[in-house]
Amino acid sequence: MSYLDKISDIYDHIAQGTALDAFEEYYAENVVMILEDGTEVEGKDTNRERENEFFDSVEAFHGIDITAITSNEEEGTTAVESAMEVTFKGGDRVTLEQVAVQEWDGDKIIRERFYATQNS
């Protein structure tokens, strides 16, 4: 399976509401995620908690639109531009626009960096 196939599968999981299944399958134990503000979150367990907190804060998921997706198969790098509409619990419906860049080691993501904006 190519890196493009793998990242496409992850975003298919997000669209179907099974993002955490993809997280378990595709992320390395020592993954480092770099958030929009530059904060580095190290380790799968810590990032799983962060992901769970995000999904627990969502009242309704209205869909995701992938506007661009690419891979560099030789370098093991993928990138996805997306827009996701959610309503947060007790909050407004917003569009989260994001670019995520993933670095792979074999079948696992070892580093992911996010660039994002939020539009209400």
C-alpha atoms as a PDB file:
ATOM      1  CA  MET A   1       0.000   0.000   0.000  1.00  0.00           C
ATOM      2  CA  SER A   2       1.408   3.381  -0.997  1.00  0.00           C
ATOM      3  CA  TYR A   3       1.701   6.336   1.363  1.00  0.00           C
ATOM      4  CA  LEU A   4      -1.010   8.058  -0.668  1.00  0.00           C
ATOM      5  CA  ASP A   5      -3.287   5.050  -0.070  1.00  0.00           C
ATOM      6  CA  LYS A   6      -2.511   5.105   3.656  1.00  0.00           C
ATOM      7  CA  ILE A   7      -3.187   8.806   4.161  1.00  0.00           C
ATOM      8  CA  SER A   8      -6.344   8.522   2.059  1.00  0.00           C
ATOM      9  CA  ASP A   9      -7.478   5.686   4.325  1.00  0.00           C
ATOM     10  CA  ILE A  10      -6.891   7.833   7.416  1.00  0.00           C
ATOM     11  CA  TYR A  11      -9.063  10.620   6.025  1.00  0.00           C
ATOM     12  CA  ASP A  12     -11.719   8.102   4.959  1.00  0.00           C
ATOM     13  CA  HIS A  13     -11.797   7.013   8.610  1.00  0.00           C
ATOM     14  CA  ILE A  14     -12.215  10.641   9.716  1.00  0.00           C
ATOM     15  CA  ALA A  15     -15.126  11.100   7.299  1.00  0.00           C
ATOM     16  CA  GLN A  16     -16.759   7.907   8.596  1.00  0.00           C
ATOM     17  CA  GLY A  17     -16.339   8.845  12.261  1.00  0.00           C
ATOM     18  CA  THR A  18     -13.686   6.212  12.983  1.00  0.00           C
ATOM     19  CA  ALA A  19     -10.633   8.476  13.214  1.00  0.00           C
ATOM     20  CA  LEU A  20      -9.374   6.807  16.373  1.00  0.00           C
ATOM     21  CA  ASP A  21      -9.256   3.432  14.601  1.00  0.00           C
ATOM     22  CA  ALA A  22      -6.952   4.976  12.007  1.00  0.00           C
ATOM     23  CA  PHE A  23      -4.894   6.550  14.789  1.00  0.00           C
ATOM     24  CA  GLU A  24      -4.323   3.119  16.339  1.00  0.00           C
ATOM     25  CA  GLU A  25      -3.393   1.569  12.997  1.00  0.00           C
ATOM     26  CA  TYR A  26      -1.172   4.220  11.455  1.00  0.00           C
ATOM     27  CA  TYR A  27       0.582   6.156  14.235  1.00  0.00           C
ATOM     28  CA  ALA A  28       3.869   5.066  15.813  1.00  0.00           C
ATOM     29  CA  GLU A  29       4.260   4.700  19.584  1.00  0.00           C
ATOM     30  CA  ASN A  30       6.872   7.481  19.536  1.00  0.00           C
ATOM     31  CA  VAL A  31       4.897   9.842  17.260  1.00  0.00           C
ATOM     32  CA  VAL A  32       5.462  13.572  17.662  1.00  0.00           C
ATOM     33  CA  MET A  33       2.597  15.869  16.732  1.00  0.00           C
ATOM     34  CA  ILE A  34       3.279  19.553  16.311  1.00  0.00           C
ATOM     35  CA  LEU A  35       0.192  21.639  16.931  1.00  0.00           C
ATOM     36  CA  GLU A  36      -0.778  24.863  15.182  1.00  0.00           C
ATOM     37  CA  ASP A  37       0.876  26.965  17.891  1.00  0.00           C
ATOM     38  CA  GLY A  38       4.152  25.047  17.618  1.00  0.00           C
ATOM     39  CA  THR A  39       3.631  22.926  20.741  1.00  0.00           C
ATOM     40  CA  GLU A  40       5.165  19.462  20.364  1.00  0.00           C
ATOM     41  CA  VAL A  41       3.159  16.587  21.811  1.00  0.00           C
ATOM     42  CA  GLU A  42       5.257  13.433  22.152  1.00  0.00           C
ATOM     43  CA  GLY A  43       4.102   9.825  22.296  1.00  0.00           C
ATOM     44  CA  LYS A  44       1.064   7.916  21.131  1.00  0.00           C
ATOM     45  CA  ASP A  45      -0.576   7.747  24.567  1.00  0.00           C
ATOM     46  CA  THR A  46      -0.394  11.513  25.100  1.00  0.00           C
ATOM     47  CA  ASN A  47      -1.641  12.215  21.574  1.00  0.00           C
ATOM     48  CA  ARG A  48      -4.463   9.690  21.975  1.00  0.00           C
ATOM     49  CA  GLU A  49      -5.630  11.618  25.058  1.00  0.00           C
ATOM     50  CA  ARG A  50      -5.478  14.881  23.106  1.00  0.00           C
ATOM     51  CA  GLU A  51      -7.446  13.368  20.210  1.00  0.00           C
ATOM     52  CA  ASN A  52     -10.066  11.978  22.611  1.00  0.00           C
ATOM     53  CA  GLU A  53     -10.432  15.402  24.251  1.00  0.00           C
ATOM     54  CA  PHE A  54     -11.057  16.983  20.852  1.00  0.00           C
ATOM     55  CA  PHE A  55     -13.671  14.422  19.807  1.00  0.00           C
ATOM     56  CA  ASP A  56     -15.342  14.616  23.234  1.00  0.00           C
ATOM     57  CA  SER A  57     -15.723  18.386  22.733  1.00  0.00           C
ATOM     58  CA  VAL A  58     -17.628  17.939  19.461  1.00  0.00           C
ATOM     59  CA  GLU A  59     -21.410  17.881  19.625  1.00  0.00           C
ATOM     60  CA  ALA A  60     -21.951  17.247  15.904  1.00  0.00           C
ATOM     61  CA  PHE A  61     -19.704  16.411  12.974  1.00  0.00           C
ATOM     62  CA  HIS A  62     -21.046  17.834   9.706  1.00  0.00           C
ATOM     63  CA  GLY A  63     -18.428  16.504   7.304  1.00  0.00           C
ATOM     64  CA  ILE A  64     -14.949  16.919   5.934  1.00  0.00           C
ATOM     65  CA  ASP A  65     -13.826  18.142   2.533  1.00  0.00           C
ATOM     66  CA  ILE A  66     -10.388  17.150   1.274  1.00  0.00           C
ATOM     67  CA  THR A  67      -9.216  19.979  -0.971  1.00  0.00           C
ATOM     68  CA  ALA A  68      -5.725  18.585  -1.678  1.00  0.00           C
ATOM     69  CA  ILE A  69      -3.817  15.407  -0.880  1.00  0.00           C
ATOM     70  CA  THR A  70      -0.352  14.392  -1.999  1.00  0.00           C
ATOM     71  CA  SER A  71       2.555  12.107  -1.234  1.00  0.00           C
ATOM     72  CA  ASN A  72       6.261  11.828  -1.852  1.00  0.00           C
ATOM     73  CA  GLU A  73       6.637   8.063  -1.944  1.00  0.00           C
ATOM     74  CA  GLU A  74      10.445   8.158  -2.032  1.00  0.00           C
ATOM     75  CA  GLU A  75      10.733  10.428   1.017  1.00  0.00           C
ATOM     76  CA  GLY A  76       7.818   8.928   2.971  1.00  0.00           C
ATOM     77  CA  THR A  77       5.962  12.225   3.312  1.00  0.00           C
ATOM     78  CA  THR A  78       2.280  13.026   2.825  1.00  0.00           C
ATOM     79  CA  ALA A  79       0.239  16.224   3.102  1.00  0.00           C
ATOM     80  CA  VAL A  80      -3.484  16.904   3.274  1.00  0.00           C
ATOM     81  CA  GLU A  81      -5.437  20.144   3.030  1.00  0.00           C
ATOM     82  CA  SER A  82      -8.919  19.821   4.474  1.00  0.00           C
ATOM     83  CA  ALA A  83     -11.917  21.680   5.846  1.00  0.00           C
ATOM     84  CA  MET A  84     -14.024  20.068   8.566  1.00  0.00           C
ATOM     85  CA  GLU A  85     -17.327  21.415   9.863  1.00  0.00           C
ATOM     86  CA  VAL A  86     -18.175  20.726  13.490  1.00  0.00           C
ATOM     87  CA  THR A  87     -20.415  22.067  16.200  1.00  0.00           C
ATOM     88  CA  PHE A  88     -18.700  22.145  19.576  1.00  0.00           C
ATOM     89  CA  LYS A  89     -20.661  21.268  22.697  1.00  0.00           C
ATOM     90  CA  GLY A  90     -22.314  24.427  23.937  1.00  0.00           C
ATOM     91  CA  GLY A  91     -20.736  26.345  21.099  1.00  0.00           C
ATOM     92  CA  ASP A  92     -21.009  27.437  17.533  1.00  0.00           C
ATOM     93  CA  ARG A  93     -20.785  25.581  14.270  1.00  0.00           C
ATOM     94  CA  VAL A  94     -17.321  26.241  12.816  1.00  0.00           C
ATOM     95  CA  THR A  95     -15.204  25.287   9.849  1.00  0.00           C
ATOM     96  CA  LEU A  96     -11.720  24.086  10.774  1.00  0.00           C
ATOM     97  CA  GLU A  97      -9.365  24.530   7.835  1.00  0.00           C
ATOM     98  CA  GLN A  98      -6.130  22.603   8.157  1.00  0.00           C
ATOM     99  CA  VAL A  99      -3.027  21.436   6.389  1.00  0.00           C
ATOM    100  CA  ALA A 100      -1.394  18.404   7.965  1.00  0.00           C
ATOM    101  CA  VAL A 101       2.020  17.109   6.910  1.00  0.00           C
ATOM    102  CA  GLN A 102       3.003  13.578   7.897  1.00  0.00           C
ATOM    103  CA  GLU A 103       6.408  11.902   7.984  1.00  0.00           C
ATOM    104  CA  TRP A 104       6.294   8.117   7.745  1.00  0.00           C
ATOM    105  CA  ASP A 105       8.675   5.373   8.837  1.00  0.00           C
ATOM    106  CA  GLY A 106       7.465   2.235   7.110  1.00  0.00           C
ATOM    107  CA  ASP A 107       3.762   1.827   7.875  1.00  0.00           C
ATOM    108  CA  LYS A 108       3.626   4.355  10.746  1.00  0.00           C
ATOM    109  CA  ILE A 109       3.482   8.124  11.057  1.00  0.00           C
ATOM    110  CA  ILE A 110       6.360   9.290  13.237  1.00  0.00           C
ATOM    111  CA  ARG A 111       5.802  13.059  12.933  1.00  0.00           C
ATOM    112  CA  GLU A 112       2.792  15.161  12.017  1.00  0.00           C
ATOM    113  CA  ARG A 113       2.594  18.931  11.858  1.00  0.00           C
ATOM    114  CA  PHE A 114      -0.626  20.933  11.674  1.00  0.00           C
ATOM    115  CA  TYR A 115      -1.263  24.361  10.175  1.00  0.00           C
ATOM    116  CA  ALA A 116      -4.826  25.578  10.733  1.00  0.00           C
ATOM    117  CA  THR A 117      -7.404  28.320  10.867  1.00  0.00           C
ATOM    118  CA  GLN A 118     -10.884  28.356  12.330  1.00  0.00           C
ATOM    119  CA  ASN A 119     -13.816  30.131  10.681  1.00  0.00           C
ATOM    120  CA  SER A 120     -17.165  30.498  12.401  1.00  0.00           C
END
